[in-house]
mmCIF file of C-alpha atoms and ligand atoms in Angstrom:
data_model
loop_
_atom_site.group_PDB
_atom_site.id
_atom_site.type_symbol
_atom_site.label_atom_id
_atom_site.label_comp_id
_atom_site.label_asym_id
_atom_site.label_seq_id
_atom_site.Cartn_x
_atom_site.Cartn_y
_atom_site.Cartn_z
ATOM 1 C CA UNK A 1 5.587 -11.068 20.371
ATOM 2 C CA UNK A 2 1.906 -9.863 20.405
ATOM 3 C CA UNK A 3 -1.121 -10.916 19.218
ATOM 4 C CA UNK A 4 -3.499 -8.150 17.905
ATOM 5 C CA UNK A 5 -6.510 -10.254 19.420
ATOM 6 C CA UNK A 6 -4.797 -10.251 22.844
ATOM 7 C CA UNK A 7 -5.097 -6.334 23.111
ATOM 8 C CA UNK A 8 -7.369 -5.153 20.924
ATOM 9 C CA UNK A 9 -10.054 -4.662 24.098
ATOM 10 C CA UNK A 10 -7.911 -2.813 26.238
ATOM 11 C CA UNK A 11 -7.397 0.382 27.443
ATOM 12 C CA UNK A 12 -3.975 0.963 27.626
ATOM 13 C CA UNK A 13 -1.723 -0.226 24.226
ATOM 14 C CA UNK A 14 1.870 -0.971 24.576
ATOM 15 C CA UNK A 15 4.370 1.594 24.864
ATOM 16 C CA UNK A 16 5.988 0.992 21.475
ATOM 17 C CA UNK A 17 2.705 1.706 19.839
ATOM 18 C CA UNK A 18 2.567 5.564 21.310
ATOM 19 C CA UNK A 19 3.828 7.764 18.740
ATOM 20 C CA UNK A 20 5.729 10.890 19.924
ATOM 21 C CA UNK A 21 3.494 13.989 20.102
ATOM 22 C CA UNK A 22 4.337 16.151 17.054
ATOM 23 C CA UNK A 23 3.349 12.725 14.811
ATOM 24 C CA UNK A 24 0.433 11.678 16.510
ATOM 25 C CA UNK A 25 -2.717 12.013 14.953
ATOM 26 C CA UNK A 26 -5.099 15.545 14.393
ATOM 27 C CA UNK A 27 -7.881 15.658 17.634
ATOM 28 C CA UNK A 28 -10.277 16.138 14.762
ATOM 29 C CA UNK A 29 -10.755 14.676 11.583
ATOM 30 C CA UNK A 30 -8.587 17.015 8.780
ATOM 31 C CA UNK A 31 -10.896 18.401 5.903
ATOM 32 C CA UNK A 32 -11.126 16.163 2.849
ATOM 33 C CA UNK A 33 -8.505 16.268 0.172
ATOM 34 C CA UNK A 34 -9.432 17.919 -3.084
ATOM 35 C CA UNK A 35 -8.741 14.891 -5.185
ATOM 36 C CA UNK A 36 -9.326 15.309 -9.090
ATOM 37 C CA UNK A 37 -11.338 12.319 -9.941
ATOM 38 C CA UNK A 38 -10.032 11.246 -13.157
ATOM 39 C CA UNK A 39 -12.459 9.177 -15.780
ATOM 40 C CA UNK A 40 -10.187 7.163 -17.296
ATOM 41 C CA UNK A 41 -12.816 5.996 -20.109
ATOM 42 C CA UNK A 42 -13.304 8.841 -20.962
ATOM 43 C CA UNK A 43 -9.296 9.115 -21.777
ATOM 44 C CA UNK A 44 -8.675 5.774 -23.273
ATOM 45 C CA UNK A 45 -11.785 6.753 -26.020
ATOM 46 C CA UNK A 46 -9.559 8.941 -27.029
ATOM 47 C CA UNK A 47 -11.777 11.717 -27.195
ATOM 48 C CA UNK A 48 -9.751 15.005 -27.498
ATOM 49 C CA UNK A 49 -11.573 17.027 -25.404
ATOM 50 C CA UNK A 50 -11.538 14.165 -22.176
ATOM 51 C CA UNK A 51 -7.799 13.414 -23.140
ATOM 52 C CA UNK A 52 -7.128 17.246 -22.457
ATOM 53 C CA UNK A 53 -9.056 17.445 -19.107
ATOM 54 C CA UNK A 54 -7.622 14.179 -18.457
ATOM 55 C CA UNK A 55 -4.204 15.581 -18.318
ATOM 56 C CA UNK A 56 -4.423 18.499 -17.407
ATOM 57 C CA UNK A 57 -6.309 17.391 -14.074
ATOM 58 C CA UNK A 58 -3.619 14.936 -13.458
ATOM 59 C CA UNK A 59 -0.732 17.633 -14.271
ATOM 60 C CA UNK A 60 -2.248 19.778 -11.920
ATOM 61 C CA UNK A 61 -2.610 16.960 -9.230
ATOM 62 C CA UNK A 62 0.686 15.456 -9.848
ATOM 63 C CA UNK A 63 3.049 18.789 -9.772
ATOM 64 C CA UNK A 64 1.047 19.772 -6.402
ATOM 65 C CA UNK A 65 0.773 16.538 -4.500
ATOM 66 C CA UNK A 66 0.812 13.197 -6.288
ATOM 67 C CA UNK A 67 -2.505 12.043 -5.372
ATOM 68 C CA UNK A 68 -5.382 11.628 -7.985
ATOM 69 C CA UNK A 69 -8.193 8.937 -7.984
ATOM 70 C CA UNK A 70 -9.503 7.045 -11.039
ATOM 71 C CA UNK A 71 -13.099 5.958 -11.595
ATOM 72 C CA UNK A 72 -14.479 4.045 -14.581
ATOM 73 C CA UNK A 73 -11.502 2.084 -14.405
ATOM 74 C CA UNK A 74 -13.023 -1.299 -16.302
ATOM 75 C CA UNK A 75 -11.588 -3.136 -13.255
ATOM 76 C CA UNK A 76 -14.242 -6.258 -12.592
ATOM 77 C CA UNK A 77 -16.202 -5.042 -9.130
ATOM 78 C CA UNK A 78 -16.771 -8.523 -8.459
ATOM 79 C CA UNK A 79 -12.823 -9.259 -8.355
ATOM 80 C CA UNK A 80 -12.699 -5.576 -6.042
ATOM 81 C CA UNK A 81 -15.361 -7.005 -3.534
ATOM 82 C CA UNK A 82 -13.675 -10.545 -3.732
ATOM 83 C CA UNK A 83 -9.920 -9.193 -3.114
ATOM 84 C CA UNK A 84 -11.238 -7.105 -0.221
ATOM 85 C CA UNK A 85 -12.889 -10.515 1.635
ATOM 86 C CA UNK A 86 -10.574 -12.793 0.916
ATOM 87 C CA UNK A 87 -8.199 -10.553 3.597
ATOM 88 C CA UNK A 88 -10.419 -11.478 6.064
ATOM 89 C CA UNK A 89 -9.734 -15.290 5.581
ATOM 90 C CA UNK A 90 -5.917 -14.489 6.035
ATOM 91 C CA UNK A 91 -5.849 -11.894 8.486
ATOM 92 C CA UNK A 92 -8.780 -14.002 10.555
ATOM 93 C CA UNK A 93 -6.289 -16.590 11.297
ATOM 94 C CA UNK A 94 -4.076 -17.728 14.006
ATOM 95 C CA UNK A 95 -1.031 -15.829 14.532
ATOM 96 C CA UNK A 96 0.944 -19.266 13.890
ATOM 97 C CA UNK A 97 -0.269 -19.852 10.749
ATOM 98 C CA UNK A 98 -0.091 -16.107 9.344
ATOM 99 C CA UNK A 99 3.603 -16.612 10.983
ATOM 100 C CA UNK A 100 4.036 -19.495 8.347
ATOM 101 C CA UNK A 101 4.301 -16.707 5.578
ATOM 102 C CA UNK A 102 6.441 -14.520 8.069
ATOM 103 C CA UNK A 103 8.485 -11.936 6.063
ATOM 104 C CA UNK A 104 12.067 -12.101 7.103
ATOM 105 C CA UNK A 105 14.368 -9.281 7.866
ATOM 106 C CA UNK A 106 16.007 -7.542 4.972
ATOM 107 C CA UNK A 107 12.760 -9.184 2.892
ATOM 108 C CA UNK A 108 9.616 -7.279 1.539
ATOM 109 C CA UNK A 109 7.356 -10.105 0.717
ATOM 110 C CA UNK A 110 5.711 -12.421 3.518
ATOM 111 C CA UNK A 111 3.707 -11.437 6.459
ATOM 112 C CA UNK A 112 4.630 -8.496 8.848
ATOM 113 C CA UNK A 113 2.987 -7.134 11.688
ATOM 114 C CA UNK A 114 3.509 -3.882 13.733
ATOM 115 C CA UNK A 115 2.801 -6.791 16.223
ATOM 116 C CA UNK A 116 5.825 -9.086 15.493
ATOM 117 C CA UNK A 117 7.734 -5.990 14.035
ATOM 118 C CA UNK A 118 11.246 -5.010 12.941
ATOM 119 C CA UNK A 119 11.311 -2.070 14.559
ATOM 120 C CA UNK A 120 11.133 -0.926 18.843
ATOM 121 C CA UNK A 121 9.582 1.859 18.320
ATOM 122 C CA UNK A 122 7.036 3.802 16.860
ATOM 123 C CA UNK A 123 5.524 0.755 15.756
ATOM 124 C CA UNK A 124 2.394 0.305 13.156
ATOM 125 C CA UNK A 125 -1.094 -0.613 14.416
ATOM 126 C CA UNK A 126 -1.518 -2.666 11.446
ATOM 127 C CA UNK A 127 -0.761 -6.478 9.882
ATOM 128 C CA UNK A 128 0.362 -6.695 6.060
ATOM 129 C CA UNK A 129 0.590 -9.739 3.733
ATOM 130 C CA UNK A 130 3.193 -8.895 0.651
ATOM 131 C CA UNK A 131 3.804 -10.585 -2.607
ATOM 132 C CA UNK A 132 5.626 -9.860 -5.467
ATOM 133 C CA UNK A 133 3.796 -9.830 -8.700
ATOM 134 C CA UNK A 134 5.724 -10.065 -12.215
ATOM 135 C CA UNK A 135 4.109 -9.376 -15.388
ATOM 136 C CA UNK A 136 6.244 -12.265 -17.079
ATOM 137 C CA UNK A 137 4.815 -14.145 -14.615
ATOM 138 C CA UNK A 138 5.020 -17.851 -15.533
ATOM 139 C CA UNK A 139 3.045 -20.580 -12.917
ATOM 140 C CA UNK A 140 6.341 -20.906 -11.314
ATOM 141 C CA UNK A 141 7.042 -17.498 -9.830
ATOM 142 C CA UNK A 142 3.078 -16.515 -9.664
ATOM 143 C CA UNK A 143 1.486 -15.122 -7.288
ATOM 144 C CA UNK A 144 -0.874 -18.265 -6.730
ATOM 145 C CA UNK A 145 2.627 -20.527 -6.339
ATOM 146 C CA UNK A 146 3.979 -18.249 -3.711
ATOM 147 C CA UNK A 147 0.640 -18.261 -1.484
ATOM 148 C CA UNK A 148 0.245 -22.071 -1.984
ATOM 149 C CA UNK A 149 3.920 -22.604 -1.177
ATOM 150 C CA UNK A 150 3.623 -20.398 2.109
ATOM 151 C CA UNK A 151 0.487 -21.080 3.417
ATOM 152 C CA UNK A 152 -0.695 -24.754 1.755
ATOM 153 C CA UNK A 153 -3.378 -25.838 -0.568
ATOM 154 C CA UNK A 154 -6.123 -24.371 1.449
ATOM 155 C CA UNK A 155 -4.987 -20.954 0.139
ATOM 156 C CA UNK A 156 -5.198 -21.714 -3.822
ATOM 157 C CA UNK A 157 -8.563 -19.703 -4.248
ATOM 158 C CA UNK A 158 -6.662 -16.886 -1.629
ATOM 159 C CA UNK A 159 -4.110 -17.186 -4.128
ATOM 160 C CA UNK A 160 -6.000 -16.882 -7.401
ATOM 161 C CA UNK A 161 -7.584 -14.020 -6.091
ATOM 162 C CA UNK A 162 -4.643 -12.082 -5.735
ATOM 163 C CA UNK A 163 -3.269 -13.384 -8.791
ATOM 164 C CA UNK A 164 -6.062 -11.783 -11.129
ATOM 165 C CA UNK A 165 -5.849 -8.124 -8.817
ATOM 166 C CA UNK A 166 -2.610 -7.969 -9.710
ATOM 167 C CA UNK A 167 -2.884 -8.641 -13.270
ATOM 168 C CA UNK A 168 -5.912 -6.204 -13.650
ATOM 169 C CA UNK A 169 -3.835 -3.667 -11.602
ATOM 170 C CA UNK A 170 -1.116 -4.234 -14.104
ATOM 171 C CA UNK A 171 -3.093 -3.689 -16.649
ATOM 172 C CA UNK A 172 -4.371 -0.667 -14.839
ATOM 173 C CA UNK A 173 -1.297 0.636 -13.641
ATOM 174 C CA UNK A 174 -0.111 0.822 -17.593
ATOM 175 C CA UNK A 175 -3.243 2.600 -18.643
ATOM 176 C CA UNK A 176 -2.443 5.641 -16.004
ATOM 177 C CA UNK A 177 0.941 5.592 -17.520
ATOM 178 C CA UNK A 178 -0.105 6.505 -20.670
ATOM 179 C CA UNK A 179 -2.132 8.914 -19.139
ATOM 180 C CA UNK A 180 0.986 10.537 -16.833
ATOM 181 C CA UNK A 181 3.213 10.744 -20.454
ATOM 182 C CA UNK A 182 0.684 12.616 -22.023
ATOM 183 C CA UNK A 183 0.576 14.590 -18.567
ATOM 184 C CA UNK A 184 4.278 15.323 -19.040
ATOM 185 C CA UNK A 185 4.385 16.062 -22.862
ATOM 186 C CA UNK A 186 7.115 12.543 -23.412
ATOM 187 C CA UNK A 187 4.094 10.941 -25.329
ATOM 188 C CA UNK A 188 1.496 7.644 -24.713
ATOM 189 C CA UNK A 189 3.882 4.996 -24.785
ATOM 190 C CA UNK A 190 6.781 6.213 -23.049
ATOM 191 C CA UNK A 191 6.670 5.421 -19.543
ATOM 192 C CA UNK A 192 4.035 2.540 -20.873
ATOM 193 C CA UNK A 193 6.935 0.852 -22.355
ATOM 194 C CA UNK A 194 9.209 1.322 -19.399
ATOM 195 C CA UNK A 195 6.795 -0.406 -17.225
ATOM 196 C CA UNK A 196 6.316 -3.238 -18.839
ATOM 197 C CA UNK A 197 7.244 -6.280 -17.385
ATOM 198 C CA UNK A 198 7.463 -4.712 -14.422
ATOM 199 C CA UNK A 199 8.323 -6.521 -11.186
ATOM 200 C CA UNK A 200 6.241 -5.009 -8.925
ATOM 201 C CA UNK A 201 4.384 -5.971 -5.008
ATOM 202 C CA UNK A 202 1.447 -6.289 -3.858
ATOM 203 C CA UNK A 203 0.125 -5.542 -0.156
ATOM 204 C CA UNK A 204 -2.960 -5.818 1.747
ATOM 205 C CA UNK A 205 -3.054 -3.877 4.914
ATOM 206 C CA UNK A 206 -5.161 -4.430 7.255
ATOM 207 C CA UNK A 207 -6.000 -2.416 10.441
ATOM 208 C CA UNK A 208 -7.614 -3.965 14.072
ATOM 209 C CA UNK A 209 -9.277 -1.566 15.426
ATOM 210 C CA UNK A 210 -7.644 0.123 18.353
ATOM 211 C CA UNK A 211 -9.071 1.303 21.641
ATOM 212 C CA UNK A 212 -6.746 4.354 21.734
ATOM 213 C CA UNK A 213 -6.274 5.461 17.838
ATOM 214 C CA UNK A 214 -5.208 9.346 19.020
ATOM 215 C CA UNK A 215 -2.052 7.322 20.010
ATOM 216 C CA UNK A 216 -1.285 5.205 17.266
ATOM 217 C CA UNK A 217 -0.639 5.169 13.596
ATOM 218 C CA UNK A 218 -1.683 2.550 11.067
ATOM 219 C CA UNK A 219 1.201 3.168 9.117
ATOM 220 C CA UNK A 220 3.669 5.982 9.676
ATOM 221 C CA UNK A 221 3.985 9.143 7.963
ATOM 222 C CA UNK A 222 5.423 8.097 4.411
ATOM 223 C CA UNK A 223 6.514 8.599 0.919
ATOM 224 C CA UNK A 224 6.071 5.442 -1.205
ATOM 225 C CA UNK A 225 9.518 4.541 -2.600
ATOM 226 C CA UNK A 226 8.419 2.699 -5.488
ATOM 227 C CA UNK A 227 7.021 4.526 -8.664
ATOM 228 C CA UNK A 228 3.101 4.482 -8.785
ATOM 229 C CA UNK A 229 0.271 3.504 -5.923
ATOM 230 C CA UNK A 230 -2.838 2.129 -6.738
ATOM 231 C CA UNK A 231 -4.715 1.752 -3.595
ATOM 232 C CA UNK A 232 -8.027 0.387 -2.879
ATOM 233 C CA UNK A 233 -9.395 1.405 0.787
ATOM 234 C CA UNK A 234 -12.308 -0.522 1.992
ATOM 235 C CA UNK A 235 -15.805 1.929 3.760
ATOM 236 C CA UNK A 236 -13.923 2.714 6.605
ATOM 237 C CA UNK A 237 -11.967 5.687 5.936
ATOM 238 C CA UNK A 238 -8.362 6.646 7.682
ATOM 239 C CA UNK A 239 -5.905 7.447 4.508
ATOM 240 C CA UNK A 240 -4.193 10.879 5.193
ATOM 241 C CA UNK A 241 -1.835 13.196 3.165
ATOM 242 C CA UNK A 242 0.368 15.901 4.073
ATOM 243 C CA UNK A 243 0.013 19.030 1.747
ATOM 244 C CA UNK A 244 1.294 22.262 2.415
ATOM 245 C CA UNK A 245 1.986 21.493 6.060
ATOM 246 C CA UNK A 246 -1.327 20.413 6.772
ATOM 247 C CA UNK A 247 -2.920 17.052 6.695
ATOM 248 C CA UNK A 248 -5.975 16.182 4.790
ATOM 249 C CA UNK A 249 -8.155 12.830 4.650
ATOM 250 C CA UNK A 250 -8.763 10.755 1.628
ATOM 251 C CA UNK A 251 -12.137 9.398 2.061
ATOM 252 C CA UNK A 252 -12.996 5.781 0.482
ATOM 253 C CA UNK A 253 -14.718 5.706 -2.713
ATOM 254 C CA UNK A 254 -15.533 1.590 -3.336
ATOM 255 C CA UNK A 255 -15.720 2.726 -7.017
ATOM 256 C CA UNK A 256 -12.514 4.514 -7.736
ATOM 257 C CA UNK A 257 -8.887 3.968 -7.176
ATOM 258 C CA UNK A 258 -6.622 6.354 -5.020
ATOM 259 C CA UNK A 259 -3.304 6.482 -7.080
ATOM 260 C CA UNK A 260 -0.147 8.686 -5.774
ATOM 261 C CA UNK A 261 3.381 9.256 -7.637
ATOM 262 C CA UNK A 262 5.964 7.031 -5.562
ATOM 263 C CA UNK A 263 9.570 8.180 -5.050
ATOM 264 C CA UNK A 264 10.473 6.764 -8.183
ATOM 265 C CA UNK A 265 8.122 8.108 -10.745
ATOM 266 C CA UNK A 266 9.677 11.381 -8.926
ATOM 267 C CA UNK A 267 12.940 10.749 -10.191
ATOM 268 C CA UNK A 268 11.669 9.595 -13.511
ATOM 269 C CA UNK A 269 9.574 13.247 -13.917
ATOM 270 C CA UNK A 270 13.161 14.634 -13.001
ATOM 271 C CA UNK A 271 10.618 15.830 -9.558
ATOM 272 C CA UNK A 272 8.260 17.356 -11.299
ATOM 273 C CA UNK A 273 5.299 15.341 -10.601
ATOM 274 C CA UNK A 274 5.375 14.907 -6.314
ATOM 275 C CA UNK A 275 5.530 12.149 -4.561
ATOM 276 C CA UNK A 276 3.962 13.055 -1.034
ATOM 277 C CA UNK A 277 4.341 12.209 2.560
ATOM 278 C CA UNK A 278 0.984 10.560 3.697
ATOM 279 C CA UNK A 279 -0.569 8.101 6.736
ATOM 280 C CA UNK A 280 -3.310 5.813 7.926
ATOM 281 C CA UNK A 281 -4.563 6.163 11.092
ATOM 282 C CA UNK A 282 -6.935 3.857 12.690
ATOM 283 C CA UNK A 283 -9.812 3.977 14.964
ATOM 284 C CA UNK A 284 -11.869 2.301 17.766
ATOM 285 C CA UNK A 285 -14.953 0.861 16.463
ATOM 286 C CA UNK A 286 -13.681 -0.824 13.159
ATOM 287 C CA UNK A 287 -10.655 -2.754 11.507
ATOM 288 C CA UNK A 288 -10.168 -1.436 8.246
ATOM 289 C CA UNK A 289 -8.501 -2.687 5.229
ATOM 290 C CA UNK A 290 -6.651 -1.310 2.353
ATOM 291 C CA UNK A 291 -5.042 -3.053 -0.928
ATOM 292 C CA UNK A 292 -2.235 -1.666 -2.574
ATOM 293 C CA UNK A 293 -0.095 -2.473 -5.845
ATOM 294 C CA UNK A 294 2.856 -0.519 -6.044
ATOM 295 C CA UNK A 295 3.981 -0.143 -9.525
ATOM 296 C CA UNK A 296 7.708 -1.066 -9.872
ATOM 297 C CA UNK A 297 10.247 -1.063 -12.886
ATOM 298 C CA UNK A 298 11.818 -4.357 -13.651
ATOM 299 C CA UNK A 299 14.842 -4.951 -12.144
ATOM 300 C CA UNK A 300 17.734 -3.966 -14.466
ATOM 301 C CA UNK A 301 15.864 -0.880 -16.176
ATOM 302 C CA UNK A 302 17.810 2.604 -15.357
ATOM 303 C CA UNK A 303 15.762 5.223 -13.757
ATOM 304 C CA UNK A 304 16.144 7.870 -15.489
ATOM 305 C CA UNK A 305 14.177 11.249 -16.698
ATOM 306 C CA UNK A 306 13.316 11.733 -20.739
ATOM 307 C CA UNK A 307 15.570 14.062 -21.770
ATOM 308 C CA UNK A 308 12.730 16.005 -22.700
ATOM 309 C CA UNK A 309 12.329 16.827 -18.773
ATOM 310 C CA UNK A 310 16.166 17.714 -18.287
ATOM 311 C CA UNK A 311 16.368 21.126 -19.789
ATOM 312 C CA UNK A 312 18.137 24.507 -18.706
ATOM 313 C CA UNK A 313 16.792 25.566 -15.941
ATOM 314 C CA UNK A 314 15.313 22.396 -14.786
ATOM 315 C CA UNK A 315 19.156 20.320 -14.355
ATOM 316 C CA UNK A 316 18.570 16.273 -13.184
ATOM 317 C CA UNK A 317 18.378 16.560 -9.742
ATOM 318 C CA UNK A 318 18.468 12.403 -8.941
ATOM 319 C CA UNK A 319 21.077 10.174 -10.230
ATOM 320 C CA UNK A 320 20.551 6.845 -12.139
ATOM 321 C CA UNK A 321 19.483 4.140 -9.971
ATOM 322 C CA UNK A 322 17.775 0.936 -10.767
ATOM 323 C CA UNK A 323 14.963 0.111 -8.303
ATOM 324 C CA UNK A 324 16.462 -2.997 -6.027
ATOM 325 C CA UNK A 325 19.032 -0.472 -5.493
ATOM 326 C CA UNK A 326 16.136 1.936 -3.911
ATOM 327 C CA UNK A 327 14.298 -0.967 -2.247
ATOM 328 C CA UNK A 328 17.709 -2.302 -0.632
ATOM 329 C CA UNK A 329 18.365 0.918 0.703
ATOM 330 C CA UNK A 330 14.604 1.187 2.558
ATOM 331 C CA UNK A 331 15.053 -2.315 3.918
ATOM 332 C CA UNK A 332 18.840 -2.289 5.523
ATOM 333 C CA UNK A 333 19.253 0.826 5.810
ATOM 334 C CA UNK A 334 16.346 3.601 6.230
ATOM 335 C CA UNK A 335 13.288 3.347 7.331
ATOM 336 C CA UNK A 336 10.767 4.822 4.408
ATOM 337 C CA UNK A 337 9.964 8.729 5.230
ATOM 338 C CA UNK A 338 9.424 12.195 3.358
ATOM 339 C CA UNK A 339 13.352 12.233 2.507
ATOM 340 C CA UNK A 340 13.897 8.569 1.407
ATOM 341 C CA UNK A 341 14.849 10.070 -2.038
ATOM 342 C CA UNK A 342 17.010 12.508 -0.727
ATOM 343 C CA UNK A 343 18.816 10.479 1.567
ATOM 344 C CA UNK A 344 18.897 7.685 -0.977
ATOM 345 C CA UNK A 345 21.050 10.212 -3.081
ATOM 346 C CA UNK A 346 23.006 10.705 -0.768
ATOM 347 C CA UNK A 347 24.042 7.657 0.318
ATOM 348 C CA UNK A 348 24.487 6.539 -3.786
ATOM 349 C CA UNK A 349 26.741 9.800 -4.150
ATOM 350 C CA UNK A 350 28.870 8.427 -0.782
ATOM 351 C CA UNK A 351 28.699 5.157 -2.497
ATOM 352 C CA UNK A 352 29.797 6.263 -6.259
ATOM 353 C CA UNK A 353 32.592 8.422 -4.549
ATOM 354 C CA UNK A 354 34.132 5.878 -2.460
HETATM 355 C C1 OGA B 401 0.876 1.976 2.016
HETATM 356 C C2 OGA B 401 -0.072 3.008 2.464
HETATM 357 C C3 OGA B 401 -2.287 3.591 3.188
HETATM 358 C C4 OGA B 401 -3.585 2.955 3.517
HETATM 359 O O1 OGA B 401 0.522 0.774 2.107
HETATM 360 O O2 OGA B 401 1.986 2.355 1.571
HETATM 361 O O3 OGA B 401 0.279 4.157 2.459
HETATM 362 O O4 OGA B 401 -4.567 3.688 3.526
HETATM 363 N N1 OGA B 401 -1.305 2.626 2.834
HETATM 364 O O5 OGA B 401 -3.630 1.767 3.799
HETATM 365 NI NI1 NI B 402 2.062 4.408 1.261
#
């Protein structure tokens, strides 16, 4: 087991940390991502004009990439600044008592750490904290009752914190799907409706600084399995995305939102809208953190396309799945990449055949 503070100083990082060449980092910083910043208050007034640039910008973004960013989001910047310090009071703690919310194998909630990891190799330069957030939440299964339970009553302000993100990201998270049905012609309420009471997780990521970061990754080239990303990265900087065979940097913007299409919302858009292979890396003056909600359908909800979206010459090209299906398969079985969704299909095809 390691401790980040044990290494963090020196020169020469375990061997498990060392990615292979053709995934290690660029020498050089890649050029910025042309993100379309969307105004989403503009959109929800409703406005015809800002509802057509609205969509259009994210129809554009979504059928190329999958990354957009959302300012005047209405989301309190008080609660933003307060969910970005209250990782330091977790991730400034002892390994033993992080360990007391340790995520166990074949789990996605609890604490994880490229440190303690699950894997030998290629392993993350980065700690995590996970929690599932329902939007039927009752005081039983909230957010707040999982923390306390973990970590003890020290951690019910921690908790509350991340109780109210997630319900504001919720609420967020639903506003941008009205925003990607209008995007796809199926209407406002369409993928609204679908999402709601959504069972979805929460993670804050957070990155020690590293004295060799052109070895390393924060987290490993990806595609997000669930259905939408809202991420919030802190001043530092280090979120990268792969687009046409080249990777570009998504610089922090403490006012707006980074939100990508996950491998879900693919298969919902029938893979029209993208959802892209992307990275952190770190570096070796700062720690950086990130928060991110990942949007997921309840449970027992059938992803599937609006027929609307299944048309000739555009055939479904992912079968029905329901999402602990998905996230099953990326805990036991593969380890998230850029063909998650393909191999998923695969394996439920193998499966439905046998
Ligand atoms: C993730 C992720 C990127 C970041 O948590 O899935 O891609 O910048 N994070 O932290
Ligand atoms: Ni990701």
């Amino acid at each position: 087991m390691f401790d980040t503070s044990n290494f963090q100083d020196k020169h020469n990082i375990p061997t498990q940390f060392i990615w292979p060449d053709d995934e290690k980092p660029c020498s050089q910083r890649p050029p910025e991502l042309d993100v379309a910043p969307i105004d989403l208050g503009e959109f929800l007034s409703g406005d015809p004009l800002a509802v057509s640039n609205a969509t259009r910008l994210v129809n554009e973004a979504c059928r190329k990439h999958g990354f957009f960013s959302v300012m005047n989001h209405s989301v309190d910047s008080k609660l933003l600044t307060k969910a970005q310090e209250a990782m330091d009071f977790f991730f400034g703690r002892p390994i033993s008592q992080k360990q007391k919310a340790q995520r166990k194998h074949g789990d996605h909630c609890g604490y994880a750490s490229g440190f303690v990891g699950r894997f030998t190799t290629k392993l993350p330069w980065k700690e995590t904290l996970s929690f599932q957030y329902s939007a039927d939440d009752t005081s039983l299964n909230s957010v707040e009752n999982y923390i306390v339970n973990v970590m003890g009553d020290e951690f019910h302000e921690f908790g509350r914190v991340y109780q109210d993100y997630c319900k504001a990201m919720n609420d967020l998270s639903l506003r941008i799907m009205e925003l990607l049905g209008m995007s796809l012609g199926v209407g406002r309420s369409y993928f609204r409706e679908f999402f709601e009471g959504n069972d979805s997780i929460m993670r804050l990521n957070y990155y020690p600084s590293c004295q060799k970061p052109d070895l390393t990754l924060g987290t490993g080239p990806h595609c997000d399995p669930t259905s939408l990303t809202i991420l919030h990265q802190d001043h530092v900087g280090g979120l990268e995305v792969f687009v046409d065979q080249e990777w570009y940097s998504i610089s922090p913007n403490p006012d707006a939102f980074v939100v990508n299409i996950g491998d879900t919302f693919m298969a919902l858009s029938n893979g029209k809208y993208k959802s892209c292979l992307h990275r952190a890396v770190v570096n070796s003056l700062t720690a950086r953190k990130s928060l991110a909600f990942f949007l997921c359908p309840r449970g027992d909800k059938v992803v599937r396309p609006p027929n609307s979206l299944v048309e000739l010459g555009s055939p479904r090209v992912y079968p029905d799945f329901t999402w602990p299906l998905l996230l099953e398969f990326t805990q036991k079985h593969y380890r998230a990449d850029k063909k998650t969704l393909d191999s998923f299909t695969m394996w439920l095809n193998e499966r439905m055949g046998e």
